[in-house]
Amino acid sequence: MCGIFGCILKNSNVAPIIHSSLKRLEYRGYDSVGIATLHNGTIHIKKDQGKIDEVHRIHNLDEMEGNVGVGHTRWATHGAPLKVNAHPHVDCTGQIAVVHNGIIENYSELKEELENAGHIFVSRTDTEVIPHLIEEVLKENSSASLTDAVLAALKRLCGSYAIAVISAKEPEKIVCARNESPLVLGLADNAIYCASDLTAFLPMTNKAIIVNDGELAVLSGSNYEIKRISDGITVVRQPKIIDWTPEMAVKQGYPHFMLKEIHEQPETLRNTLRLQEHYLDLMATFLDRANEVFLVACGTSYHACLAASYMFSKLAFLATYPVYASEFVEQHGKSVNIDSTILAVSQSGETADTLAAVTASQQRAATILGLTNVIGSTLSRVSRVYIGQQSGPEIGVAATKTFTSQLSILAQLAFRLSKKRGKISQDEMDCLAEKMEQLPQIVEAVILMQEEKVKALAHKYKDAKIFFFLGRGVNTATAYEGRLKLMEIAYVPAIAFPAGESKHGPISLIEPGFPVIFICPKDGVTHKTLIGNMMEMKARGASIISIIEEDDEEVKKLSDDYIEVPKGIPEVLSPIPFVVPLQLFAYYMALEKGLNPDMPRNLAKSVTVK
Ligand code: M6R
């Protein structure tokens, strides 16, 4: 997730406006920043790695001439957060500049094709193919307008994008376009803007137009024209008056970042399906060769590791050991050696306990692999191979979208390894791959269909003093995660166990009305045994709340309340949609108690002390 911005002003330089607007978009990403303006028929660029204030201190972003320009604040996906990878990116002639938010899936093929045609690339980004593609179209057809060239270039792209393009040859224009990444236009008397979201221009104007997927907009003077990318036909759309406060705009109208981030999961899951294959392959190769594999993390990331241990075992027949990072050195510090592989998982890439486990393992010559949301973080730097999970910044203290992304990537790794090892049939692989592709829609459906029900559930159980979360198999991890969410933001004590363990002790707590939440997907052998556990609880008067598949009539009958998830999800993938109602439940329980879910007491987003 990055922030893009473009602006045409009637009478003054755009750079200070771009700078202040990018500051408002900084929550979308902040590892590097850049601005391009058009002045005297030339494109001028200032860009560098670092947060906007740091870059401004060095380069004075306000001191650039020109009344047309674009800007970008970056959250690295392809290419490290370095100056050379910062946007805007230009073509070979420096006459076309592009800012981009999204992921171009087929950039390697396009880059190869363009390099063969003589184009020189300087960055490691996917974005750089765009200005070169536009340049190529203009080279082949010198009479084509910038708009035509952008339209033609867009037709070659697979993936997601919101882009803004300027050209020295048509210096009064910005051409912007969108597919699966947000883009809005802002209209004012003496200016026109395009941006990733309203926040960017809200202090200047509240008159906005949403650009839809598959559309391009041409801005010139204070006019705009929207066209369909597929056929270039003009689309008529009137502006709307937006009555959001700037604070509401940063949260895109959601009352809290946590809710916004829960709702972003269809998009962040889509991003995980666009990962560069060779990183997944490389990591799968390391795992394949490893003698012993430890999955090391804290908190929610640990729960992703726990789920992953089931995925690796079931799909790739690889035994892995999920370990709390804070316990790792005590538990395994002496036995780790050159044949050990540590897959460290950390959203921030800066969690002190996780890094301590990594450092201790490195000192004993173990191989370090990393999965993190922050490219450029310590974890990404110390890992032999790392994968960036591409979830964009997560601001709510409670991890939500980054958890489902971690699960999706770990499941993809398990698939790869399975393929390499020939452990499951082609049919099973195909079915899993198909379901994996459907996960963004499935999660979308869960949010759309069940949010109100979950809200009502939170209202019903708002005074409960304690909850049980029970799951089996891979959903033991989901149970742990549901408990953690509820405890950390709603301050409700909760207990989670693999359901089979409950009768070895915890069941003694049960008395009439005790709420027990079961995570109960239908696929796999755990369904039957979980029903047994439900009966045991019910017989002792527990209130059964179950998260089930749509048509699971048997469990519906046993439940006092249930939340439904679309059917047909393979068990190994089920934590991804099944955790979503639990995230919502914790969120609405916090609201019921008058708490701010974004800022739970005593916690920090990134725990950098041991
Ligand atoms: O950045 P990390 O993934 O390493 O963070 C690990 C935990 O601190 C984190 O998951 C924490 O438990 C969250 N508050 C969970 O919502």
XYZ file of C-alpha atoms and ligand atoms in Angstrom:
626
model
C 0.000 0.000 0.000
C 1.489 3.329 -1.086
C 0.002 6.813 -1.459
C -0.141 8.612 -4.799
C -1.061 12.221 -5.427
C -1.275 14.499 -8.448
C -2.179 18.155 -8.719
C -2.645 20.915 -11.282
C -2.819 24.456 -9.898
C -3.876 27.458 -11.927
C -1.481 30.043 -10.622
C 1.167 28.637 -8.321
C 3.768 25.963 -7.742
C 2.378 22.570 -6.824
C 5.314 21.183 -4.837
C 4.282 22.541 -1.385
C 0.734 21.233 -1.932
C 2.028 17.815 -3.023
C 4.337 17.729 -0.005
C 1.577 18.512 2.515
C -0.844 16.118 0.808
C 1.698 13.304 0.899
C 2.067 13.934 4.644
C -1.631 13.162 4.997
C -1.132 9.976 2.976
C 1.893 8.898 5.000
C -0.202 6.383 6.947
C -0.336 4.377 3.676
C 3.429 3.940 3.632
C 6.502 5.832 4.699
C 9.763 4.240 3.610
C 10.538 6.662 0.795
C 9.019 9.659 -0.916
C 9.262 11.546 -4.181
C 7.796 14.409 -6.197
C 7.956 15.225 -9.921
C 6.913 18.606 -11.333
C 6.740 19.969 -14.848
C 8.467 23.267 -15.454
C 9.632 24.866 -18.705
C 8.987 21.652 -20.647
C 11.140 19.539 -18.322
C 10.353 17.057 -15.570
C 12.076 17.826 -12.263
C 12.298 15.111 -9.622
C 13.241 15.027 -5.967
C 13.085 11.687 -4.228
C 14.829 9.683 -1.534
C 14.490 6.910 0.995
C 13.187 7.807 4.446
C 10.102 9.405 5.939
C 8.727 12.549 4.321
C 10.093 14.897 7.025
C 13.566 13.387 6.767
C 13.601 13.661 2.976
C 12.236 17.207 3.141
C 14.978 18.219 5.585
C 17.622 17.116 3.111
C 16.039 18.061 -0.226
C 13.499 20.823 0.558
C 10.564 19.293 -1.279
C 8.752 22.651 -1.376
C 11.393 24.256 -3.521
C 10.417 22.934 -6.943
C 8.926 24.964 -9.706
C 5.951 24.021 -11.876
C 2.172 24.070 -11.561
C 1.659 20.411 -12.557
C 3.093 17.535 -10.558
C 2.750 14.112 -8.960
C 4.003 12.642 -5.701
C 4.342 9.318 -3.919
C 4.850 7.949 -0.443
C 6.023 4.358 -0.550
C 5.574 1.070 1.265
C 8.051 -1.189 -0.460
C 6.762 -4.298 -2.202
C 9.220 -4.840 -5.059
C 12.713 -3.553 -4.387
C 14.166 -2.403 -1.073
C 13.318 1.046 0.318
C 16.211 2.812 -1.412
C 16.401 6.101 -3.288
C 16.677 4.319 -6.621
C 13.414 2.479 -5.968
C 11.527 5.555 -4.736
C 8.842 6.912 -7.078
C 8.356 8.747 -9.453
C 9.902 6.448 -12.056
C 10.773 7.692 -15.510
C 11.267 6.341 -19.030
C 14.647 6.309 -20.813
C 14.284 9.932 -21.939
C 13.169 11.312 -18.567
C 10.120 12.819 -20.271
C 7.492 10.592 -18.686
C 7.139 10.229 -14.914
C 4.855 7.775 -13.129
C 3.757 7.214 -9.535
C 2.047 3.909 -8.713
C 0.277 2.125 -5.913
C -0.300 -1.590 -6.450
C 1.498 -4.623 -7.780
C 2.210 -5.372 -11.440
C 2.147 -9.144 -11.557
C 3.653 -9.591 -15.020
C 6.417 -7.030 -14.624
C 9.285 -9.528 -15.040
C 8.045 -10.576 -18.501
C 7.393 -6.960 -19.491
C 10.778 -5.860 -18.222
C 12.537 -8.558 -20.210
C 10.611 -7.612 -23.337
C 11.389 -3.911 -22.874
C 15.052 -4.558 -22.108
C 15.291 -6.588 -25.301
C 13.860 -3.573 -27.099
C 16.690 -1.437 -25.673
C 15.084 0.147 -22.597
C 17.375 0.771 -19.644
C 15.990 0.057 -16.182
C 17.539 1.541 -13.072
C 15.331 0.289 -10.231
C 14.200 -3.072 -8.855
C 10.547 -2.019 -8.876
C 7.614 -3.388 -10.806
C 6.465 0.199 -11.461
C 9.339 1.114 -13.753
C 7.870 -0.967 -16.581
C 5.000 1.545 -16.840
C 6.904 4.637 -18.069
C 8.925 2.441 -20.420
C 5.767 0.845 -21.828
C 4.289 4.316 -22.417
C 7.541 5.431 -24.048
C 7.481 2.357 -26.282
C 3.917 3.067 -27.436
C 4.873 6.663 -28.243
C 7.971 5.485 -30.078
C 5.882 3.210 -32.281
C 3.240 5.860 -32.885
C 4.634 9.368 -32.552
C 1.248 10.982 -33.169
C -0.400 9.170 -30.211
C -1.451 11.390 -27.322
C -0.296 10.714 -23.768
C -3.815 9.452 -22.997
C -3.725 6.972 -25.890
C -0.266 5.802 -24.911
C -1.297 5.263 -21.271
C -4.434 3.406 -22.400
C -2.339 1.131 -24.608
C 0.243 0.547 -21.870
C -2.429 -0.292 -19.285
C -3.775 -3.028 -21.505
C -0.434 -4.823 -21.119
C -0.518 -4.795 -17.321
C -1.771 -7.598 -15.095
C -2.240 -6.806 -11.444
C -3.362 -3.868 -9.384
C -2.622 -0.217 -9.892
C -3.540 3.345 -9.245
C -1.182 5.477 -11.296
C -0.635 9.130 -12.121
C 1.446 10.027 -15.166
C 2.926 13.313 -16.403
C 4.764 13.965 -19.632
C 7.034 16.810 -20.728
C 5.384 16.612 -24.154
C 1.904 17.418 -22.783
C 2.855 19.551 -19.801
C -0.636 20.721 -18.847
C -1.980 17.244 -18.125
C -2.057 14.426 -15.604
C -3.329 11.052 -16.758
C -4.356 8.756 -13.933
C -5.954 5.319 -13.890
C -7.114 2.616 -11.563
C -7.483 -1.135 -11.272
C -8.047 -2.612 -7.795
C -6.163 0.202 -6.025
C -8.066 3.272 -4.875
C -8.136 6.546 -6.810
C -10.235 9.676 -6.285
C -10.324 13.078 -7.949
C -10.789 16.364 -6.092
C -12.168 19.492 -7.725
C -11.549 23.051 -6.541
C -11.896 26.462 -8.197
C -8.243 26.867 -9.025
C -7.048 23.315 -8.842
C -7.686 19.673 -9.629
C -6.275 16.727 -7.719
C -5.990 12.959 -7.975
C -5.069 10.861 -4.953
C -5.165 7.434 -3.343
C -7.794 8.760 -0.980
C -9.720 11.826 0.032
C -7.507 12.546 3.020
C -4.921 13.959 0.671
C -6.991 16.875 -0.626
C -9.761 17.232 1.964
C -8.344 20.457 3.486
C -8.478 22.018 -0.019
C -11.787 20.679 -1.312
C -14.621 18.358 -0.353
C -15.854 17.990 -3.936
C -14.769 14.537 -5.061
C -15.217 11.966 -7.805
C -14.493 8.294 -7.306
C -12.648 6.678 -10.205
C -13.808 3.086 -10.622
C -11.776 0.001 -11.448
C -10.957 -0.144 -15.139
C -11.146 3.632 -15.598
C -8.695 6.325 -16.591
C -9.023 10.054 -15.952
C -7.409 12.887 -17.841
C -6.914 16.061 -15.789
C -6.117 19.358 -17.461
C -6.618 22.916 -16.218
C -9.422 22.360 -13.742
C -11.265 19.888 -16.001
C -11.447 16.151 -15.996
C -12.546 13.442 -18.385
C -13.085 9.831 -17.330
C -12.722 6.998 -19.849
C -13.087 3.234 -19.715
C -9.705 1.561 -20.161
C -11.176 -1.346 -22.127
C -12.560 0.725 -25.020
C -11.641 4.361 -24.350
C -15.340 5.382 -24.155
C -16.009 8.485 -22.059
C -17.897 7.983 -18.789
C -19.964 10.810 -17.322
C -19.752 11.131 -13.555
C -20.747 14.048 -11.364
C -18.790 15.061 -8.266
C -20.077 14.380 -4.763
C -19.758 16.556 -1.694
C -17.923 14.662 1.029
C -18.765 15.658 4.589
C -15.985 13.739 6.327
C -13.667 15.369 8.834
C -9.933 14.920 8.072
C -9.763 12.351 10.908
C -12.598 10.335 9.381
C -10.904 10.543 5.999
C -7.654 8.972 7.249
C -9.754 6.063 8.446
C -11.705 6.182 5.185
C -14.915 6.736 7.072
C -14.387 3.868 9.521
C -14.585 4.797 13.192
C -11.366 2.907 13.974
C -8.281 1.681 12.166
C -8.958 -1.819 13.443
C -12.297 -1.979 11.649
C -10.784 -0.443 8.513
C -8.020 -3.041 8.579
C -10.473 -5.916 9.115
C -12.358 -4.661 6.055
C -9.143 -4.387 4.045
C -8.537 -8.124 4.256
C -10.034 -9.042 0.870
C -7.572 -6.599 -0.688
C -4.565 -7.628 1.391
C -5.302 -11.285 0.686
C -5.387 -10.463 -3.017
C -1.930 -8.953 -2.611
C -0.612 -12.175 -1.128
C -1.708 -13.982 -4.260
C 0.497 -11.658 -6.299
C 3.762 -12.485 -4.556
C 6.762 -13.036 -6.733
C 6.902 -16.741 -7.356
C 10.670 -17.010 -7.198
C 10.783 -15.863 -3.553
C 8.235 -18.488 -2.582
C 10.164 -21.082 -4.580
C 13.453 -20.115 -3.047
C 12.070 -20.280 0.460
C 10.399 -23.616 -0.273
C 13.766 -24.916 -1.485
C 15.436 -23.872 1.774
C 12.680 -25.548 3.774
C 12.944 -28.670 1.674
C 16.664 -29.002 2.420
C 16.386 -28.191 6.103
C 17.089 -30.796 8.722
C 14.880 -29.168 11.326
C 12.626 -26.141 10.955
C 11.613 -23.819 13.773
C 8.782 -21.343 13.211
C 9.567 -18.480 15.549
C 7.363 -15.495 16.411
C 5.366 -13.661 19.086
C 1.675 -12.966 19.647
C -0.483 -13.120 16.554
C 2.501 -13.959 14.356
C 3.100 -16.980 16.586
C -0.471 -18.097 15.934
C 0.237 -17.892 12.213
C 3.264 -20.115 12.838
C 1.184 -22.588 14.800
C -1.320 -22.833 11.940
C 1.576 -23.133 9.491
C 2.958 -26.137 11.343
C -0.285 -27.984 10.481
C -0.147 -26.742 6.880
C 3.455 -27.892 6.363
C 2.722 -31.241 7.905
C -0.545 -31.904 6.066
C 0.481 -30.632 2.654
C 4.226 -31.154 2.474
C 4.791 -33.822 5.131
C 7.333 -31.522 6.760
C 7.560 -31.469 10.543
C 8.130 -27.938 11.843
C 8.308 -26.636 15.385
C 6.389 -23.467 16.248
C 8.073 -21.771 19.182
C 7.343 -18.536 21.063
C 10.307 -16.324 20.287
C 10.604 -15.296 23.937
C 11.141 -18.957 24.867
C 13.254 -19.965 21.915
C 16.743 -19.461 23.355
C 15.863 -21.240 26.624
C 14.141 -24.076 24.838
C 16.327 -24.656 21.794
C 19.298 -22.287 22.086
C 21.831 -25.044 22.768
C 20.634 -27.475 20.128
C 20.312 -25.090 17.179
C 23.146 -25.634 14.723
C 24.255 -25.280 11.125
C 21.563 -27.752 10.026
C 18.740 -25.798 11.660
C 16.469 -23.446 9.771
C 14.579 -20.658 11.521
C 11.572 -19.192 9.764
C 10.935 -16.015 11.752
C 7.549 -14.355 11.277
C 7.045 -10.755 12.362
C 4.664 -8.151 11.013
C 6.947 -5.315 12.099
C 10.210 -7.158 11.602
C 11.404 -5.374 14.751
C 10.023 -7.436 17.647
C 12.862 -7.734 20.145
C 12.114 -11.314 21.212
C 11.950 -12.525 17.620
C 15.177 -10.744 16.708
C 16.901 -12.146 19.810
C 15.959 -15.682 18.742
C 17.235 -14.929 15.247
C 20.531 -13.491 16.510
C 21.136 -16.448 18.815
C 20.444 -18.846 15.939
C 22.693 -16.926 13.570
C 25.534 -17.180 16.055
C 25.153 -20.943 15.818
C 25.223 -20.775 11.997
C 21.539 -21.617 11.483
C 19.786 -20.472 8.306
C 17.409 -17.545 8.825
C 14.315 -17.104 6.692
C 11.928 -14.211 7.284
C 8.312 -13.290 6.675
C 7.561 -9.660 7.449
C 5.319 -6.795 6.458
C 8.111 -4.238 6.595
C 10.705 -4.472 3.876
C 13.836 -2.803 5.197
C 13.079 -3.915 8.772
C 15.781 -5.650 10.789
C 14.246 -9.049 10.095
C 14.281 -8.478 6.335
C 17.926 -7.416 6.542
C 19.187 -10.348 8.579
C 17.269 -13.035 6.672
C 18.935 -15.196 4.046
C 15.631 -15.088 2.144
C 12.630 -13.037 3.160
C 9.123 -12.520 1.872
C 7.396 -9.152 2.215
C 3.742 -9.796 2.974
C 2.480 -6.628 1.236
C -0.323 -5.817 3.674
C 0.460 -2.102 3.888
C 0.901 -0.373 7.250
C -1.222 -1.756 10.065
C -2.029 1.002 12.522
C -4.466 -0.672 14.924
C -2.464 -2.295 17.724
C -4.375 -5.540 17.231
C -2.982 -7.472 14.281
C -5.799 -8.393 11.880
C -5.067 -8.037 8.171
C -1.445 -8.955 8.702
C -2.479 -12.240 10.348
C -4.612 -13.443 7.443
C -1.880 -12.388 5.017
C 0.709 -14.359 6.976
C -1.573 -17.397 6.895
C -2.114 -17.051 3.168
C 1.611 -16.801 2.442
C 2.507 -19.686 4.749
C -0.180 -21.807 3.072
C 1.268 -20.925 -0.333
C 4.716 -21.941 0.906
C 3.326 -25.258 2.102
C 1.739 -25.776 -1.368
C 5.033 -25.066 -3.094
C 6.882 -27.456 -0.876
C 4.221 -30.058 -1.382
C 4.590 -29.718 -5.139
C 8.353 -29.971 -4.904
C 8.068 -33.093 -2.806
C 5.237 -34.623 -4.811
C 3.254 -35.212 -1.655
C -0.307 -34.570 -2.746
C -2.082 -35.335 -5.978
C -2.442 -32.885 -8.822
C -6.192 -32.843 -8.278
C -5.771 -31.873 -4.638
C -3.234 -29.215 -5.606
C -5.582 -27.766 -8.214
C -8.496 -27.726 -5.803
C -6.429 -26.020 -3.094
C -5.041 -23.493 -5.562
C -8.575 -22.691 -6.742
C -9.842 -22.245 -3.187
C -6.839 -20.124 -2.330
C -7.748 -17.792 -5.193
C -11.302 -17.560 -3.837
C -10.274 -16.598 -0.304
C -10.468 -12.822 -0.881
C -14.109 -13.150 -2.017
C -14.910 -15.574 0.791
C -13.555 -13.158 3.393
C -15.454 -10.350 1.683
C -18.649 -12.398 1.998
C -18.021 -13.135 5.676
C -17.646 -9.435 6.440
C -20.632 -8.443 4.344
C -23.043 -11.107 5.578
C -21.976 -11.622 9.178
C -20.793 -8.314 10.598
C -24.209 -7.247 11.886
C -24.760 -10.683 13.408
C -21.396 -10.549 15.164
C -22.249 -7.083 16.447
C -25.500 -8.405 17.920
C -23.604 -11.313 19.444
C -21.201 -8.908 21.155
C -24.169 -7.015 22.531
C -25.733 -10.230 23.854
C -22.526 -11.414 25.564
C -21.171 -8.014 26.605
C -21.336 -8.788 30.324
C -19.792 -12.248 30.150
C -16.843 -12.387 32.515
C -14.873 -15.052 30.678
C -14.920 -16.978 27.385
C -13.613 -20.303 26.190
C -12.271 -20.621 22.610
C -11.975 -24.170 21.340
C -10.823 -25.541 18.015
C -9.118 -28.630 16.709
C -6.261 -29.215 14.303
C -5.196 -26.129 12.415
C -8.018 -24.180 14.064
C -6.414 -24.533 17.442
C -4.422 -21.556 16.169
C -7.662 -19.745 15.266
C -8.958 -20.358 18.790
C -5.764 -18.912 20.281
C -5.989 -15.901 17.998
C -9.676 -15.279 18.837
C -8.779 -15.350 22.507
C -5.825 -12.991 22.091
C -7.935 -10.453 20.181
C -10.684 -10.478 22.807
C -8.270 -10.152 25.709
C -6.065 -7.468 24.238
C -8.707 -5.004 23.091
C -11.840 -5.814 25.129
C -9.961 -6.812 28.311
C -12.114 -9.919 28.728
C -10.257 -12.878 30.248
C -10.433 -15.852 27.916
C -9.077 -19.357 27.702
C -8.178 -21.211 24.527
C -7.362 -24.864 24.142
C -7.256 -27.544 21.510
C -10.808 -28.828 22.071
C -9.578 -32.323 22.868
C -7.659 -30.997 25.854
C -10.677 -29.411 27.505
C -11.736 -32.606 29.207
C -8.262 -32.945 30.728
C -8.891 -30.051 33.092
C -10.448 -26.835 31.772
C -13.948 -28.299 31.549
C -14.207 -28.063 35.343
C -14.706 -24.312 34.894
C -17.943 -24.815 32.976
C -21.165 -23.876 34.705
C -24.539 -22.860 33.265
C -24.273 -19.923 30.864
C -20.462 -20.108 30.441
C -19.866 -18.956 26.824
C -17.789 -21.341 24.738
C -16.820 -20.366 21.204
C -16.154 -23.298 18.871
C -14.300 -22.892 15.583
C -15.928 -25.616 13.580
C -15.212 -25.955 9.842
C -16.894 -28.888 8.159
C -14.047 -30.302 6.104
C -11.728 -32.867 7.683
C -11.927 -35.310 10.535
C -12.048 -32.690 13.270
C -15.723 -31.909 12.644
C -17.047 -35.077 14.233
C -14.795 -34.944 17.262
C -15.562 -31.278 17.768
C -19.263 -32.102 17.868
C -18.432 -34.530 20.676
C -16.695 -31.726 22.560
C -19.704 -29.468 22.006
C -22.001 -32.094 23.512
C -19.747 -32.352 26.572
C -19.947 -28.602 27.070
C -23.649 -28.422 26.385
C -24.349 -31.192 28.893
C -22.795 -28.942 31.540
C -24.919 -25.931 30.618
C -22.393 -23.962 28.542
C -23.717 -21.414 26.014
C -22.412 -22.659 22.674
C -21.379 -20.083 20.101
C -20.080 -21.682 16.942
C -18.352 -20.455 13.835
C -19.580 -22.856 11.177
C -20.000 -23.456 7.480
C -23.265 -22.279 5.955
C -25.065 -25.591 5.703
C -23.873 -27.207 8.912
C -27.343 -28.019 10.289
C -26.009 -30.491 12.839
C -23.910 -27.880 14.615
C -26.569 -25.203 14.219
C -28.922 -27.370 16.297
C -26.354 -27.699 19.062
C -25.535 -24.006 19.155
C -27.133 -21.181 21.092
C -25.687 -18.790 18.524
C -23.750 -19.309 15.339
C -21.916 -17.298 12.705
C -21.723 -18.691 9.194
C -18.829 -18.788 6.769
C -19.294 -19.791 3.091
C -19.032 -23.530 2.589
C -16.446 -25.628 0.797
C -13.252 -24.262 2.343
C -10.523 -26.880 2.729
C -9.707 -27.323 6.401
C -6.086 -26.352 5.940
C -7.151 -22.897 4.687
C -10.058 -22.463 7.056
C -8.315 -20.291 9.689
C -8.300 -17.441 7.156
C -12.063 -16.929 6.863
C -12.879 -18.405 10.282
C -10.773 -15.894 12.197
C -12.598 -12.911 10.682
C -15.776 -13.221 12.837
C -13.512 -13.501 15.887
C -11.710 -10.275 14.954
C -15.084 -8.561 14.558
C -16.325 -10.050 17.814
C -13.363 -8.636 19.750
C -13.831 -5.280 18.035
C -17.530 -5.008 18.903
C -16.966 -6.303 22.449
C -14.457 -3.462 22.928
C -17.048 -0.971 21.670
C -19.712 -2.444 23.972
C -17.371 -1.730 26.851
C -16.684 1.809 25.702
C -13.041 1.047 24.865
C -10.932 2.349 21.987
C -9.910 -0.797 20.085
C -7.070 1.005 18.327
C -5.257 1.842 21.533
C -5.496 -0.912 24.110
C -3.887 -0.043 27.439
C -0.352 -1.226 28.232
C 0.357 -2.353 24.661
C 2.486 -1.054 21.797
C 2.229 -1.913 18.123
C 5.791 -3.045 17.962
C 7.374 -4.539 21.073
C 11.033 -3.639 20.870
C 12.003 -4.617 24.404
C 12.571 -8.139 25.700
O 5.362 -7.325 14.692
P 5.201 -8.728 15.189
O 4.363 -9.564 14.305
O 6.517 -9.380 15.487
O 4.451 -8.567 16.564
C 4.202 -9.667 17.381
C 3.244 -9.341 18.499
O 3.764 -8.321 19.299
C 1.885 -8.920 17.972
O 1.331 -9.910 17.167
C 0.936 -8.627 19.125
O 0.656 -9.809 19.814
C -0.352 -7.984 18.620
N -0.786 -7.016 19.578
C -1.454 -8.943 18.385
O -2.642 -8.344 18.008
